[in-house]
């Protein structure tokens, strides 16, 4: 049996932020991540779909500095470089299948969306660098939590199928509440009201997919297009320029096809339909990509549950009581969806993790 003061479950932005802050405060902490990579819903990939240090964000990509100062502060602290989402040029609107797409000059954007050079995973790498490598365990799936007089015993399954027990004083669950409720068994069980709240909290973006078409150059810019398009026809309903800071050209879009329909259609047919639509919107050059990528988050069992296959609304800020009863002094939820502000967004992950760290340090001081 292994012992540690704090276990952080999940190595996404929230989990790594919390672990880094706890380690800096001298707290013995271990991070347990079910995936074989860090980042959670943050995934920056090359044109083959493999994790890369300079690639395309198959998960979250944008943040808004003025509306989300915690994210701006973190990026400054980590010394990361950012750049503005391309919005120079006209926008295309596709209203009906029997009408030609229309081209419009966009109005001034009040809140400029920003992206990170190297992709959002650059923040993941920067946070992980400040945590000792032996305190991060990949392929470590927490399957059960048992409350004891001195803390929590975690049952952890390795990628090889072996089980280990970790005894800790506190647990920070830095994953979506719905995923936590669906994948971890608790002894004693969570209060029915608490479990219901976790189940009813939709995991942001879990029902969705992202399609990318990678090109030799951003040909749409040369004809005065921004790469932004909106469609009521589909299959893509929202399209943007995904060209990286280093100049790797791409367009990406969100399919408006529901998860079950995507599964029935199949990945190849969906990719073909998306390329045909890009050609209709941006011209025949769109039919000649270097590569295409499709990341279906609804098909990712470490992101989505069966309940996430139906589109849910954006999580709403709620009260801070995510854990109650016997568990409230030992378990803290810190997934982005639990944040009192900007829930679901990158900034929400930073805020939720910061609150979890403050809570743990306060409890340990009092002990």
Coordinates of C-alpha atoms in Angstrom, one line a residue:
X1 CA 0.0 0.0 0.0
X2 CA 1.4 3.4 -1.0
X3 CA 0.8 6.5 1.2
X4 CA 0.7 10.2 0.2
X5 CA -0.9 13.3 1.7
X6 CA -2.9 14.3 -1.4
X7 CA -3.9 12.5 -4.6
X8 CA -5.1 14.4 -7.6
X9 CA -7.3 12.3 -9.9
X10 CA -6.9 13.5 -13.5
X11 CA -4.0 15.2 -15.2
X12 CA -5.9 17.8 -17.3
X13 CA -5.4 21.5 -16.8
X14 CA -7.2 21.6 -13.4
X15 CA -5.3 18.5 -12.0
X16 CA -1.9 19.7 -13.1
X17 CA -2.5 23.2 -11.8
X18 CA -3.6 21.8 -8.4
X19 CA -0.7 19.4 -8.2
X20 CA 1.8 22.0 -9.2
X21 CA 0.5 24.5 -6.5
X22 CA 0.4 21.8 -3.8
X23 CA 3.9 20.6 -4.6
X24 CA 5.2 24.2 -4.5
X25 CA 3.6 24.5 -1.0
X26 CA 5.6 21.5 0.2
X27 CA 2.6 19.1 0.1
X28 CA 3.4 15.5 -0.8
X29 CA 1.1 15.0 -3.8
X30 CA 0.6 12.3 -6.5
X31 CA -1.3 12.7 -9.8
X32 CA -3.2 9.7 -11.0
X33 CA -4.2 9.8 -14.7
X34 CA -6.1 7.1 -16.5
X35 CA -4.8 8.1 -20.0
X36 CA -1.4 7.3 -21.3
X37 CA -0.9 11.0 -21.9
X38 CA -1.4 14.2 -19.9
X39 CA -3.9 16.9 -20.7
X40 CA -7.4 15.3 -20.4
X41 CA -9.6 17.1 -22.9
X42 CA -6.6 19.2 -24.0
X43 CA -5.1 17.4 -27.0
X44 CA -2.7 19.1 -29.4
X45 CA -1.9 16.7 -32.3
X46 CA 0.0 16.6 -35.5
X47 CA -1.5 15.9 -38.9
X48 CA -1.4 12.1 -38.1
X49 CA -3.5 12.7 -35.0
X50 CA -0.6 12.0 -32.6
X51 CA 0.2 14.3 -29.6
X52 CA 2.6 16.9 -30.7
X53 CA 4.5 20.0 -29.3
X54 CA 3.3 22.1 -32.3
X55 CA 0.0 21.0 -33.7
X56 CA -3.7 21.4 -33.9
X57 CA -6.0 21.6 -30.9
X58 CA -8.4 18.7 -31.1
X59 CA -9.8 19.9 -27.8
X60 CA -10.1 23.4 -26.3
X61 CA -8.2 26.1 -28.1
X62 CA -9.4 29.6 -27.2
X63 CA -9.4 31.8 -24.2
X64 CA -10.5 35.4 -23.8
X65 CA -8.1 37.5 -21.8
X66 CA -10.5 40.3 -20.8
X67 CA -13.3 38.0 -19.7
X68 CA -11.0 35.3 -18.2
X69 CA -8.2 37.0 -16.3
X70 CA -7.2 33.8 -14.4
X71 CA -6.2 32.1 -17.7
X72 CA -4.3 35.2 -18.8
X73 CA -2.5 35.3 -15.4
X74 CA -1.5 31.6 -15.7
X75 CA -0.2 32.1 -19.3
X76 CA 1.9 35.0 -18.1
X77 CA 3.2 33.0 -15.1
X78 CA 4.2 30.1 -17.3
X79 CA 5.9 32.4 -19.8
X80 CA 3.8 31.1 -22.7
X81 CA 3.3 32.9 -26.0
X82 CA -0.2 33.6 -27.4
X83 CA -1.6 34.9 -30.7
X84 CA -5.0 36.1 -31.9
X85 CA -7.4 33.8 -33.6
X86 CA -7.5 34.9 -37.2
X87 CA -10.5 37.1 -38.0
X88 CA -9.1 39.1 -40.9
X89 CA -11.3 38.8 -43.9
X90 CA -14.9 38.0 -44.8
X91 CA -17.2 35.5 -43.1
X92 CA -19.3 33.0 -45.0
X93 CA -22.9 32.2 -44.1
X94 CA -24.7 29.2 -45.5
X95 CA -28.5 29.4 -44.8
X96 CA -30.1 26.9 -47.2
X97 CA -29.0 23.9 -49.2
X98 CA -30.5 25.4 -52.4
X99 CA -28.9 28.8 -52.0
X100 CA -25.3 29.8 -52.6
X101 CA -23.3 30.6 -49.5
X102 CA -23.2 34.4 -48.9
X103 CA -20.1 36.4 -48.0
X104 CA -20.2 39.2 -45.4
X105 CA -17.8 41.7 -43.9
X106 CA -17.8 40.9 -40.2
X107 CA -18.5 43.5 -37.5
X108 CA -15.7 44.5 -35.1
X109 CA -15.0 41.8 -32.5
X110 CA -15.2 43.2 -29.0
X111 CA -13.5 40.3 -27.2
X112 CA -10.7 38.8 -29.2
X113 CA -10.2 35.1 -28.8
X114 CA -6.6 34.0 -28.2
X115 CA -4.7 30.8 -28.8
X116 CA -1.4 29.5 -27.5
X117 CA 1.7 29.1 -29.7
X118 CA 2.4 25.4 -29.9
X119 CA -1.2 24.6 -29.0
X120 CA -3.1 24.5 -25.7
X121 CA -0.9 21.5 -24.7
X122 CA 1.9 23.9 -24.2
X123 CA 0.2 24.9 -20.9
X124 CA 0.0 21.2 -19.9
X125 CA 3.7 20.7 -20.6
X126 CA 4.7 23.8 -18.6
X127 CA 2.6 22.8 -15.6
X128 CA 3.9 19.2 -15.7
X129 CA 7.6 20.4 -15.8
X130 CA 7.2 21.8 -12.3
X131 CA 6.0 18.5 -10.8
X132 CA 8.5 15.7 -10.2
X133 CA 8.1 13.1 -12.8
X134 CA 7.8 10.3 -10.3
X135 CA 4.7 12.1 -8.8
X136 CA 2.7 11.7 -12.0
X137 CA 1.3 8.3 -12.8
X138 CA -0.1 7.6 -16.3
X139 CA -2.3 4.6 -17.1
X140 CA -3.5 4.7 -13.5
X141 CA -7.3 4.5 -13.4
X142 CA -9.0 5.2 -10.0
X143 CA -11.8 2.6 -9.8
X144 CA -12.9 3.0 -6.1
X145 CA -12.6 5.3 -3.1
X146 CA -13.1 4.0 0.5
X147 CA -13.4 6.5 3.4
X148 CA -11.3 5.7 6.5
X149 CA -10.7 7.4 9.8
X150 CA -7.5 9.0 8.5
X151 CA -8.4 9.7 4.9
X152 CA -9.3 7.8 1.7
X153 CA -8.0 4.6 0.3
X154 CA -7.9 4.6 -3.5
X155 CA -8.0 1.5 -5.7
X156 CA -6.0 2.2 -8.8
X157 CA -5.9 -0.1 -11.9
X158 CA -2.7 0.1 -14.0
X159 CA -2.6 -0.3 -17.8
X160 CA -1.4 -3.8 -17.3
X161 CA -4.5 -4.7 -15.3
X162 CA -2.8 -4.8 -11.9
X163 CA -4.4 -3.1 -8.8
X164 CA -2.7 -0.9 -6.2
X165 CA -4.0 0.8 -3.1
X166 CA -3.1 4.4 -2.3
X167 CA -3.8 5.8 1.2
X168 CA -4.1 9.6 1.2
X169 CA -5.5 12.3 3.5
X170 CA -7.2 14.3 0.7
X171 CA -8.4 13.6 -2.8
X172 CA -8.8 16.3 -5.5
X173 CA -11.1 14.9 -8.2
X174 CA -10.0 17.0 -11.2
X175 CA -12.4 15.5 -13.7
X176 CA -16.0 16.1 -14.8
X177 CA -18.5 15.3 -12.0
X178 CA -20.6 13.1 -14.3
X179 CA -17.6 11.0 -15.3
X180 CA -16.5 10.7 -11.6
X181 CA -20.0 9.4 -10.7
X182 CA -20.1 7.0 -13.6
X183 CA -16.6 5.5 -13.2
X184 CA -15.7 5.4 -9.5
X185 CA -17.4 3.4 -6.8
X186 CA -17.6 5.0 -3.3
X187 CA -17.7 3.3 0.1
X188 CA -19.7 4.6 1.8
X189 CA -21.8 5.8 -1.1
X190 CA -22.3 9.4 -1.9
X191 CA -25.4 11.1 -0.6
X192 CA -28.2 10.6 -3.2
X193 CA -28.5 14.3 -3.7
X194 CA -24.8 14.7 -4.3
X195 CA -24.7 11.8 -6.8
X196 CA -27.7 13.2 -8.6
X197 CA -26.0 16.6 -9.0
X198 CA -22.9 15.0 -10.4
X199 CA -24.9 12.9 -12.8
X200 CA -27.0 15.9 -13.9
X201 CA -23.9 18.1 -14.6
X202 CA -23.3 17.9 -18.3
X203 CA -19.6 17.5 -19.3
X204 CA -18.8 20.5 -21.5
X205 CA -18.2 19.6 -25.2
X206 CA -18.3 15.9 -24.4
X207 CA -21.2 15.3 -27.0
X208 CA -19.2 17.0 -29.8
X209 CA -16.5 16.3 -32.3
X210 CA -13.9 18.5 -34.2
X211 CA -13.0 18.0 -37.8
X212 CA -9.7 19.4 -39.2
X213 CA -8.5 19.7 -42.8
X214 CA -4.8 20.5 -43.0
X215 CA -3.4 22.3 -46.1
X216 CA -0.1 23.4 -47.6
X217 CA -1.2 27.0 -47.2
X218 CA -4.1 29.0 -45.9
X219 CA -5.6 29.6 -49.4
X220 CA -8.7 31.2 -48.1
X221 CA -6.8 34.2 -46.8
X222 CA -5.4 35.0 -50.3
X223 CA -9.0 35.7 -51.5
X224 CA -9.9 37.8 -48.5
X225 CA -11.7 35.1 -46.4
X226 CA -11.2 34.8 -42.7
X227 CA -11.9 31.0 -42.6
X228 CA -14.9 31.6 -40.4
X229 CA -18.2 30.2 -41.6
X230 CA -21.6 29.3 -40.2
X231 CA -24.0 26.9 -41.8
X232 CA -27.5 25.8 -41.3
X233 CA -27.0 23.1 -43.9
X234 CA -24.0 21.1 -42.4
X235 CA -22.6 18.7 -41.7
X236 CA -20.3 21.4 -40.2
X237 CA -22.3 24.1 -38.4
X238 CA -19.3 26.3 -37.3
X239 CA -16.0 26.6 -39.1
X240 CA -12.8 28.6 -38.2
X241 CA -9.2 29.1 -39.3
X242 CA -7.1 26.7 -37.3
X243 CA -3.7 27.7 -38.7
X244 CA -1.0 27.5 -36.1
X245 CA 1.4 30.2 -34.9
X246 CA 4.1 28.4 -36.8
X247 CA 2.1 28.6 -40.1
X248 CA 0.7 25.1 -40.4
X249 CA -2.5 25.8 -42.3
X250 CA -5.8 24.3 -41.4
X251 CA -9.6 24.8 -41.2
X252 CA -11.6 23.2 -38.5
X253 CA -15.3 22.8 -37.8
X254 CA -17.8 21.4 -35.4
X255 CA -20.1 18.8 -37.0
X256 CA -23.8 19.4 -36.2
X257 CA -24.4 15.7 -36.5
X258 CA -25.4 14.1 -33.2
X259 CA -23.1 11.5 -31.6
X260 CA -25.3 8.5 -32.5
X261 CA -25.7 9.7 -36.1
X262 CA -21.9 10.2 -36.4
X263 CA -21.4 6.6 -35.2
X264 CA -24.0 5.3 -37.7
X265 CA -22.6 7.3 -40.6
X266 CA -19.0 6.3 -39.9
X267 CA -15.8 8.3 -39.8
X268 CA -14.9 8.1 -43.5
X269 CA -18.2 9.2 -44.8
X270 CA -18.4 12.1 -42.3
X271 CA -14.9 13.2 -43.3
X272 CA -15.9 13.1 -47.0
X273 CA -19.1 15.1 -46.4
X274 CA -17.1 17.7 -44.4
X275 CA -14.6 18.2 -47.2
X276 CA -17.4 18.5 -49.7
X277 CA -18.9 21.3 -47.6
X278 CA -15.5 23.1 -47.3
X279 CA -15.2 23.0 -51.0
X280 CA -18.6 24.5 -51.4
X281 CA -17.8 27.3 -49.0
X282 CA -14.1 28.0 -49.7
X283 CA -13.5 26.6 -53.3
X284 CA -12.1 23.5 -54.9
X285 CA -8.7 23.9 -53.2
X286 CA -10.4 22.7 -50.0
X287 CA -10.7 19.2 -51.6
X288 CA -6.9 18.8 -51.6
X289 CA -5.9 18.6 -47.9
X290 CA -2.6 17.2 -46.7
X291 CA -4.5 15.4 -44.0
X292 CA -7.8 15.3 -42.3
X293 CA -8.5 14.7 -38.6
X294 CA -11.7 13.8 -36.7
X295 CA -11.7 13.7 -32.9
X296 CA -15.1 12.5 -31.6
X297 CA -15.1 13.3 -27.9
X298 CA -18.4 11.4 -27.4
X299 CA -16.6 8.2 -28.3
X300 CA -13.9 8.9 -25.7
X301 CA -14.7 6.8 -22.6
X302 CA -12.3 8.9 -20.5
X303 CA -14.3 12.0 -21.4
X304 CA -17.9 11.1 -22.1
X305 CA -20.5 8.8 -20.5
X306 CA -23.6 7.4 -22.2
X307 CA -25.5 10.4 -20.9
X308 CA -23.2 12.7 -22.8
X309 CA -24.2 11.4 -26.2
X310 CA -27.1 13.8 -26.2
X311 CA -26.1 17.4 -26.4
X312 CA -26.3 19.2 -23.1
X313 CA -26.2 22.9 -22.5
X314 CA -23.3 24.9 -21.0
X315 CA -22.8 24.1 -17.3
X316 CA -24.2 26.9 -15.2
X317 CA -22.3 28.3 -12.2
X318 CA -23.8 26.9 -9.0
X319 CA -23.1 26.7 -5.3
X320 CA -19.8 25.3 -4.1
X321 CA -21.4 22.3 -2.3
X322 CA -20.2 19.6 -4.6
X323 CA -19.5 17.1 -1.8
X324 CA -21.6 16.5 1.3
X325 CA -22.1 14.2 4.2
X326 CA -19.2 12.0 5.4
X327 CA -17.0 12.8 2.3
X328 CA -17.0 16.6 2.5
X329 CA -13.8 16.9 4.6
X330 CA -11.8 14.5 2.4
X331 CA -12.9 14.8 -1.2
X332 CA -12.8 18.0 -3.3
X333 CA -14.1 18.3 -6.8
X334 CA -12.0 20.5 -9.1
X335 CA -13.1 19.7 -12.7
X336 CA -13.8 22.8 -14.8
X337 CA -17.6 22.2 -14.6
X338 CA -17.5 22.8 -10.8
X339 CA -16.1 26.3 -11.1
X340 CA -18.2 29.1 -9.7
X341 CA -17.3 31.1 -12.8
X342 CA -16.4 30.2 -16.4
X343 CA -17.5 26.5 -15.8
X344 CA -16.4 24.2 -18.7
X345 CA -13.8 26.6 -20.0
X346 CA -10.0 26.5 -19.5
X347 CA -10.4 29.4 -17.1
X348 CA -12.9 27.4 -15.1
X349 CA -10.4 24.6 -14.7
X350 CA -7.9 27.1 -13.3
X351 CA -10.4 28.7 -11.0
X352 CA -11.7 25.4 -9.6
X353 CA -8.2 24.0 -9.1
X354 CA -7.2 27.2 -7.3
X355 CA -10.1 26.9 -4.9
X356 CA -9.3 23.3 -4.2
X357 CA -5.7 24.1 -3.4
X358 CA -6.8 26.9 -1.0
X359 CA -9.3 24.5 0.7
X360 CA -6.6 21.8 1.2
X361 CA -4.0 24.2 2.6
X362 CA -6.6 25.7 5.0
X363 CA -7.6 22.2 6.2
X364 CA -4.0 21.1 6.7
X365 CA -3.2 24.3 8.6
X366 CA -6.1 23.6 10.9
X367 CA -4.9 20.1 11.5

